[in-house]
XYZ file of C-alpha atoms in Angstrom:
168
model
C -5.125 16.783 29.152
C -2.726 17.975 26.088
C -4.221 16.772 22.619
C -1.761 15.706 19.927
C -3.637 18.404 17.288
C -2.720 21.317 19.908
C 0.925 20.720 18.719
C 2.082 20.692 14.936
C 2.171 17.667 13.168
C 5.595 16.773 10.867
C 5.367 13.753 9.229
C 7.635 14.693 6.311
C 10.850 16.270 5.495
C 12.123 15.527 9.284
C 15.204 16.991 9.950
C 16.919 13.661 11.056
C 19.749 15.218 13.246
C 17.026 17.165 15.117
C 15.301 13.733 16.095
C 18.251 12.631 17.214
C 18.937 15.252 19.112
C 15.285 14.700 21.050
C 16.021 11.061 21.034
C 19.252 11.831 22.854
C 17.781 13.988 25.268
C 14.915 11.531 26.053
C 17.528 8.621 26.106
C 19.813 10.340 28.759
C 16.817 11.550 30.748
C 15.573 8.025 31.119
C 16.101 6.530 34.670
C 16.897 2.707 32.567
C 17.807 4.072 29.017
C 18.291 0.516 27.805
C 14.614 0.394 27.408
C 14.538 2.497 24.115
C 17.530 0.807 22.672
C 19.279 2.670 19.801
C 19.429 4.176 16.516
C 22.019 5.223 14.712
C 21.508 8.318 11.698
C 22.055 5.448 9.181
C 19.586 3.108 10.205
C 17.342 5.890 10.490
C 17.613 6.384 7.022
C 17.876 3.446 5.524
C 14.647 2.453 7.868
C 12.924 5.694 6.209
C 14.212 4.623 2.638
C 12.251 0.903 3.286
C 8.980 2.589 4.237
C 9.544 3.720 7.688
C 7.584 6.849 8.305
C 8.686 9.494 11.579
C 6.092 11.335 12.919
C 7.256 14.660 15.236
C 5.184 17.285 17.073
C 6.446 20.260 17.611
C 5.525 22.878 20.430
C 7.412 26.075 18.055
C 11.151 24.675 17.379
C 10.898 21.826 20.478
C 9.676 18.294 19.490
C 6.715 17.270 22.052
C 6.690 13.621 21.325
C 7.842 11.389 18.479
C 6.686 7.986 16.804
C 8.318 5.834 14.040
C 6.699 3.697 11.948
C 8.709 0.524 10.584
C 7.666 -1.677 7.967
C 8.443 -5.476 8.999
C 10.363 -7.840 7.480
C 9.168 -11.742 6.729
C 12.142 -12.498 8.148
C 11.978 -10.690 11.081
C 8.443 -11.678 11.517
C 9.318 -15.143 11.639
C 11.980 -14.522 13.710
C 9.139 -13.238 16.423
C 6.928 -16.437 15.181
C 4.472 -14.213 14.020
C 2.806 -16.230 11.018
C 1.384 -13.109 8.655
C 2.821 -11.383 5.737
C 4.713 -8.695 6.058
C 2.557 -6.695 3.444
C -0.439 -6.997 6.226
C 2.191 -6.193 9.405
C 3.344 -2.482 10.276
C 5.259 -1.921 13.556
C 5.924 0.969 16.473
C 9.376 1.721 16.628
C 10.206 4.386 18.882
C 7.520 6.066 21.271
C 8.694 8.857 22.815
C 7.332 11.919 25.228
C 9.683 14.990 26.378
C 10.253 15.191 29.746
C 8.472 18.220 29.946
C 5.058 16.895 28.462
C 5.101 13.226 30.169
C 1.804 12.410 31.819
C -0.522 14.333 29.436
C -1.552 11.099 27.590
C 0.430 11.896 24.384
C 1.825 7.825 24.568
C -1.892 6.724 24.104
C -2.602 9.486 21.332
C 0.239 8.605 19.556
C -0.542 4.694 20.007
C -4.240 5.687 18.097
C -1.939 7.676 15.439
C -0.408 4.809 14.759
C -3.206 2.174 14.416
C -4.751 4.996 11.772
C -1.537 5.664 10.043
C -0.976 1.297 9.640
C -4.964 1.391 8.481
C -4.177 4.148 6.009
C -1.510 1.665 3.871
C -3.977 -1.507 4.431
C -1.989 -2.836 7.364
C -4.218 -5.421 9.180
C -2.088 -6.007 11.974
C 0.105 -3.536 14.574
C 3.498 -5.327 16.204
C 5.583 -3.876 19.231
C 8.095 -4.370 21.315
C 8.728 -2.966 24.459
C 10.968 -3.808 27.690
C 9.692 -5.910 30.093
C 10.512 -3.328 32.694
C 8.697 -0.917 30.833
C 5.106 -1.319 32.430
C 4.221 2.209 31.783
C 4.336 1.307 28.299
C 3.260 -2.102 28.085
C 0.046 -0.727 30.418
C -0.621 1.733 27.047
C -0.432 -0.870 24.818
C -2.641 -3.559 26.437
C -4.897 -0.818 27.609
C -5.298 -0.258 23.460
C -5.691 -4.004 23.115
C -2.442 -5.446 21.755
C -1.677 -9.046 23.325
C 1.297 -10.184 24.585
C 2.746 -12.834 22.196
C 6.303 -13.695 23.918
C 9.468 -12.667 25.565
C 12.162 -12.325 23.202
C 15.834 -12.377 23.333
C 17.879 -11.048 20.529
C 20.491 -13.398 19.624
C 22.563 -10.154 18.283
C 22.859 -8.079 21.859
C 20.977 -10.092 24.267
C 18.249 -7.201 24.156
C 15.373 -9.012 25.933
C 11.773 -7.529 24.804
C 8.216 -8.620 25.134
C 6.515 -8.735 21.953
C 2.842 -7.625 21.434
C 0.103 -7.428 18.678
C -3.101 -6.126 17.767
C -5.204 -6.919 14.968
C -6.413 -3.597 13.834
C-alpha cells in the first residue's frame, strides 16, 4: 500500500491553477462527476483567504491526491443543524485521488491528515459532506468514525448531500 509521506507534501504556496487543473482531470474522469460538485478559482481563494488550507502531494510535477480544509461558518452550521461553534468546527472539502493512484488507501490517509491538521488549530469537531451515491467515500468516513447526521438538500442548486461528523 502507497503511504502519503512516500509523496511530497505542499501545504503552502499552492499553485491554484495547477489544482484546478487536477481537479479538472479528476472531475471529468469521474463516472458521476456531480459527486464532487464545483469550485471556481475565486472561491478557491477567497475560501483560502477565510482559513481554508489545500493540502497537495506530489509524485515529481503530478499531484497524487488533494484535500481542502474549510473553516465553517455559524451560519452554515446552522443551516446543517449542527449546534457547535464554528471556532470548535473544521470541515473536508474536496477529497481527491488521481486516477492513477486510486485504491492505494490515500482517501483514508488523507481522512487521518485531516483529523490532525483540525486538532492542530483546536478544532474539536470534523464535518463532511459527501453524495449519497458516493459509498466509496461515505464507507471511508464511517470506517474513521464520523456519523451520519442527515440528508441535505441545498436550497441554492438542489445539490443533495449526506452530512457526517466526528468528534475528534
Amino acid at each position: 500500500m502507497m503511504q502519503l509521506k512516500d509523496f511530497k507534501k505542499k501545504e503552502k504556496n499552492n499553485d491554484i491553477d495547477k489544482y484546478l487543473e487536477f481537479y479538472n482531470d479528476v472531475r471529468n474522469n469521474m463516472e458521476h462527476p456531480d459527486w464532487l460538485g464545483t469550485f471556481t478559482k475565486e472561491e478557491i481563494e477567497e475560501l483560502l483567504s477565510a482559513g481554508g488550507k489545500l493540502f497537495n502531494y506530489y509524485n515529481n510535477d503530478e499531484i497524487v491526491c488533494s484535500f481542502f480544509y474549510l473553516p465553517c461558518s455559524n451560519k452554515s452550521l446552522q443551516k446543517h443543524n449542527i449546534s457547535y461553534d464554528e471556532s470548535i468546527v473544521g470541515s473536508c472539502g474536496p477529497i481527491m485521488v488521481n486516477k492513477k493512484y486510486i485504491g492505494n488507501g490515500l482517501q483514508n490517509q488523507m481522512i487521518k491528515e485531516l483529523e490532525d491538521y483540525c486538532k492542530s488549530i483546536n478544532k474539536k469537531y470534523c464535518y463532511t459532506r459527501i453524495h449519497p451515491d458516493n459509498t466509496y467515500c461515505i464507507n471511508n468516513f464511517v470506517k474513521s468514525d464520523y456519523k451520519f447526521l442527515q440528508t441535505y438538500t441545498s436550497k441554492k442548486d438542489g445539490e443533495v448531500r449526506n452530512d457526517y461528523l466526528k468528534e475528534l
